[in-house]
Amino acid sequence: MDLAHNTLIELGNYRKHAQKNFEDIFLAAKKIADKFNGIMTIPRINKRQVHRINVQTNNPEEYFHISVFIPYLDSFISQLKSRFLNHTDIKSSFHSFFDENSTKEELKKLAEFYEKDLNGNNSIIEEFQLWQRKLKNLEIKPKNSIDALNLYNASNERIFSSIKRIKKYVRNTISEKKLNGLAILNMHREVEITVDEVIEELTKKLRRLEFIL
């Protein structure tokens, strides 16, 4: 939220000095156009224009400044306010999921705002109370949504994701022991295995030919 607020302040200052800022942008664009023998021109202007802004000028810099640069900045600032700053109370209510002492009233703001997404789920208060009880029993409290996701075990999903990478269509025939071993190695990449350990494991298997190093 602080980032959105600071960005809005910077954009406001940029919009305040839009004339000078656009001169630098237009000069850089003109240098690129000159490099490729291009000519900076304005689109054809009609007396009655309904599909785009109709700027009565013959100066390309003035035209693009009024018709493109200023509307873009105004739209960006407006979208930033509507997406972030106008919903400050709603976004601050998300902290109730990480505070074991938060109240139901904070959650009700979220429930009312996301009423259509919940599809009439009336058990959200009860689920919130269960989550609060879980928070009180945790030694390490989650500080954000990423920490909260780590509280759940995703070992099954990790296994299936590993199998998809190991057992492909071009490698469809593989023994169960080898598949399990490769899957474990893929999931626990932090475990370092040396070449000597691999060779020692290979020597334990009975072979027709003698294993010579």
C-alpha positions as a printed NumPy array, in Angstrom:
array([[  0.   ,   0.   ,   0.   ],
       [  2.882,   2.357,   0.751],
       [  4.327,   1.556,  -2.658],
       [  1.061,   2.522,  -4.367],
       [  0.883,   5.752,  -2.373],
       [  4.482,   6.696,  -3.192],
       [  3.953,   5.824,  -6.849],
       [  0.899,   8.065,  -6.942],
       [  2.904,  10.968,  -5.518],
       [  5.634,  10.494,  -8.129],
       [  3.083,  10.301, -10.933],
       [  1.431,  13.462,  -9.633],
       [  4.732,  15.318,  -9.801],
       [  5.385,  13.853, -13.238],
       [  1.935,  14.994, -14.391],
       [  2.548,  18.457, -12.968],
       [  5.613,  18.868, -15.191],
       [  4.124,  16.978, -18.126],
       [  5.199,  19.557, -20.704],
       [  8.899,  19.327, -19.859],
       [  8.824,  15.543, -19.413],
       [  7.138,  14.981, -22.757],
       [  9.672,  17.188, -24.518],
       [ 12.412,  14.794, -23.418],
       [ 10.37 ,  11.765, -24.509],
       [  9.535,  13.272, -27.883],
       [ 13.158,  14.263, -28.471],
       [ 14.315,  10.697, -27.781],
       [ 11.62 ,   9.317, -30.101],
       [ 12.626,  11.77 , -32.82 ],
       [ 16.252,  10.646, -32.61 ],
       [ 15.174,   7.035, -33.106],
       [ 12.985,   8.041, -36.058],
       [ 15.843,   9.996, -37.647],
       [ 18.116,   6.983, -37.256],
       [ 15.78 ,   4.951, -39.481],
       [ 14.918,   7.883, -41.781],
       [ 11.443,   8.154, -40.298],
       [  9.254,  11.239, -40.228],
       [  7.203,  12.28 , -37.205],
       [  3.711,  13.001, -38.509],
       [  0.241,  13.229, -37.03 ],
       [ -2.759,  11.114, -38.091],
       [ -5.309,  12.499, -40.501],
       [ -7.647,  14.913, -38.711],
       [-11.325,  15.298, -39.568],
       [-13.594,  18.119, -38.591],
       [-15.988,  15.655, -36.971],
       [-14.023,  12.933, -35.179],
       [-15.832,  10.448, -32.922],
       [-13.389,   7.534, -32.538],
       [-10.385,   9.418, -31.149],
       [ -9.474,  12.81 , -29.766],
       [ -9.504,  15.516, -32.429],
       [ -6.644,  17.953, -31.764],
       [ -6.572,  20.887, -34.133],
       [ -2.833,  21.334, -34.602],
       [ -0.152,  20.751, -37.195],
       [  2.644,  20.203, -34.672],
       [  3.332,  16.468, -34.046],
       [  4.801,  17.126, -30.607],
       [  1.776,  19.102, -29.485],
       [ -0.607,  16.541, -30.97 ],
       [  0.885,  13.506, -29.209],
       [  1.299,  15.473, -25.992],
       [ -2.415,  16.297, -25.871],
       [ -3.896,  13.154, -27.419],
       [ -1.625,  10.421, -26.012],
       [  0.646,  11.493, -23.175],
       [ -1.787,  13.454, -20.994],
       [ -4.692,  10.948, -21.316],
       [ -2.328,   8.068, -20.544],
       [ -1.034,   9.7  , -17.368],
       [ -4.532,  10.639, -16.209],
       [ -5.805,   7.119, -16.866],
       [ -2.854,   5.545, -15.045],
       [ -3.361,   7.756, -11.991],
       [ -7.101,   7.084, -11.985],
       [ -6.604,   3.315, -12.221],
       [ -4.039,   3.397,  -9.436],
       [ -6.473,   5.176,  -7.141],
       [ -9.402,   2.899,  -7.959],
       [ -7.428,  -0.351,  -7.672],
       [ -5.412,   0.404,  -4.542],
       [ -6.059,   3.593,  -2.622],
       [ -9.867,   3.523,  -2.788],
       [ -9.906,   0.098,  -1.1  ],
       [ -7.486,   0.771,   1.721],
       [ -9.913,  -0.478,   4.379],
       [-10.538,  -3.707,   2.499],
       [ -6.848,  -4.429,   2.018],
       [ -6.05 ,  -3.668,   5.639],
       [ -8.723,  -6.194,   6.664],
       [ -6.593,  -9.004,   5.223],
       [ -4.306,  -8.618,   8.231],
       [ -7.05 , -10.222,  10.307],
       [ -5.957, -13.586,   8.908],
       [ -2.543, -13.199,  10.538],
       [ -3.602, -11.668,  13.858],
       [ -4.984, -14.086,  16.423],
       [ -6.675, -11.213,  18.277],
       [ -8.569,  -9.832,  15.282],
       [-12.35 ,  -9.547,  15.479],
       [-15.174, -10.832,  13.327],
       [-16.056,  -7.287,  12.273],
       [-12.834,  -7.018,  10.279],
       [-13.652, -10.237,   8.47 ],
       [-17.207,  -9.107,   7.735],
       [-15.84 ,  -6.242,   5.623],
       [-14.07 ,  -8.761,   3.422],
       [-17.103, -11.05 ,   3.326],
       [-19.352,  -8.205,   2.18 ],
       [-16.86 ,  -7.03 ,  -0.439],
       [-16.331, -10.552,  -1.854],
       [-19.935, -11.648,  -1.441],
       [-20.303, -12.643,  -5.102],
       [-17.103, -14.688,  -5.03 ],
       [-18.161, -16.565,  -1.907],
       [-21.39 , -17.737,  -3.608],
       [-23.441, -17.477,  -0.435],
       [-20.974, -19.363,   1.763],
       [-22.325, -18.743,   5.27 ],
       [-19.663, -20.767,   7.064],
       [-16.884, -18.225,   6.59 ],
       [-17.188, -16.977,  10.187],
       [-16.848, -20.513,  11.554],
       [-13.873, -21.194,   9.289],
       [-12.301, -17.95 ,  10.469],
       [-12.707, -19.024,  14.095],
       [-11.019, -22.357,  13.345],
       [ -8.167, -20.507,  11.688],
       [ -7.834, -18.208,  14.706],
       [ -7.608, -21.226,  16.987],
       [ -4.883, -22.697,  14.776],
       [ -2.939, -19.43 ,  14.95 ],
       [ -2.983, -19.465,  18.742],
       [ -1.448, -22.948,  18.777],
       [  1.372, -22.074,  16.389],
       [  4.794, -21.261,  17.775],
       [  5.826, -19.337,  14.656],
       [  3.039, -17.051,  13.467],
       [  2.64 , -16.419,   9.717],
       [  3.239, -12.812,   8.735],
       [  1.843, -12.994,   5.212],
       [ -0.018, -15.3  ,   2.842],
       [  3.188, -17.027,   1.705],
       [  4.   , -18.034,   5.274],
       [  0.427, -19.261,   5.724],
       [  0.669, -21.506,   2.671],
       [  3.754, -23.163,   4.142],
       [  1.65 , -24.417,   7.06 ],
       [  0.046, -27.029,   4.855],
       [  1.64 , -30.2  ,   3.56 ],
       [  1.914, -30.347,  -0.213],
       [  3.97 , -33.533,  -0.467],
       [  1.392, -35.282,  -2.678],
       [  1.388, -32.419,  -5.166],
       [  5.187, -32.418,  -5.157],
       [  5.248, -36.137,  -5.956],
       [  2.932, -35.803,  -8.954],
       [  4.846, -32.773, -10.232],
       [  8.101, -34.708,  -9.997],
       [  6.659, -37.737, -11.787],
       [  5.519, -35.54 , -14.685],
       [  9.087, -34.345, -15.151],
       [ 10.634, -37.812, -14.797],
       [  8.223, -40.185, -16.523],
       [  7.583, -38.536, -19.869],
       [  6.139, -39.977, -23.065],
       [  9.638, -40.646, -24.382],
       [ 10.552, -42.43 , -21.135],
       [  7.411, -44.384, -20.405],
       [  9.022, -47.707, -19.441],
       [ 10.796, -47.468, -16.095],
       [ 11.007, -49.73 , -13.062],
       [  9.209, -48.774,  -9.869],
       [ 12.405, -48.712,  -7.825],
       [ 14.158, -46.416, -10.284],
       [ 11.091, -44.173, -10.537],
       [ 10.877, -43.818,  -6.757],
       [ 14.57 , -43.062,  -6.514],
       [ 14.501, -40.392,  -9.207],
       [ 11.38 , -38.813,  -7.691],
       [ 13.007, -38.599,  -4.257],
       [ 16.154, -37.076,  -5.757],
       [ 14.046, -34.542,  -7.64 ],
       [ 12.107, -33.484,  -4.538],
       [ 15.092, -33.359,  -2.187],
       [ 17.599, -31.503,  -4.3  ],
       [ 19.258, -30.067,  -1.215],
       [ 20.767, -33.502,  -0.473],
       [ 24.185, -33.697,  -2.093],
       [ 25.265, -37.027,  -3.606],
       [ 28.87 , -37.584,  -4.598],
       [ 30.145, -39.626,  -7.518],
       [ 31.789, -42.101,  -5.15 ],
       [ 28.458, -42.821,  -3.479],
       [ 26.844, -43.537,  -6.85 ],
       [ 29.66 , -45.879,  -7.885],
       [ 29.521, -47.69 ,  -4.556],
       [ 25.785, -48.247,  -4.991],
       [ 26.307, -49.599,  -8.505],
       [ 28.919, -52.092,  -7.314],
       [ 26.402, -53.697,  -4.94 ],
       [ 24.285, -54.928,  -7.843],
       [ 25.144, -58.351,  -9.257],
       [ 26.317, -58.136, -12.852],
       [ 27.464, -60.623, -15.45 ],
       [ 30.507, -58.506, -16.146],
       [ 32.879, -57.501, -13.413],
       [ 32.547, -53.856, -12.391],
       [ 36.051, -52.419, -12.888],
       [ 36.925, -48.844, -11.954]])
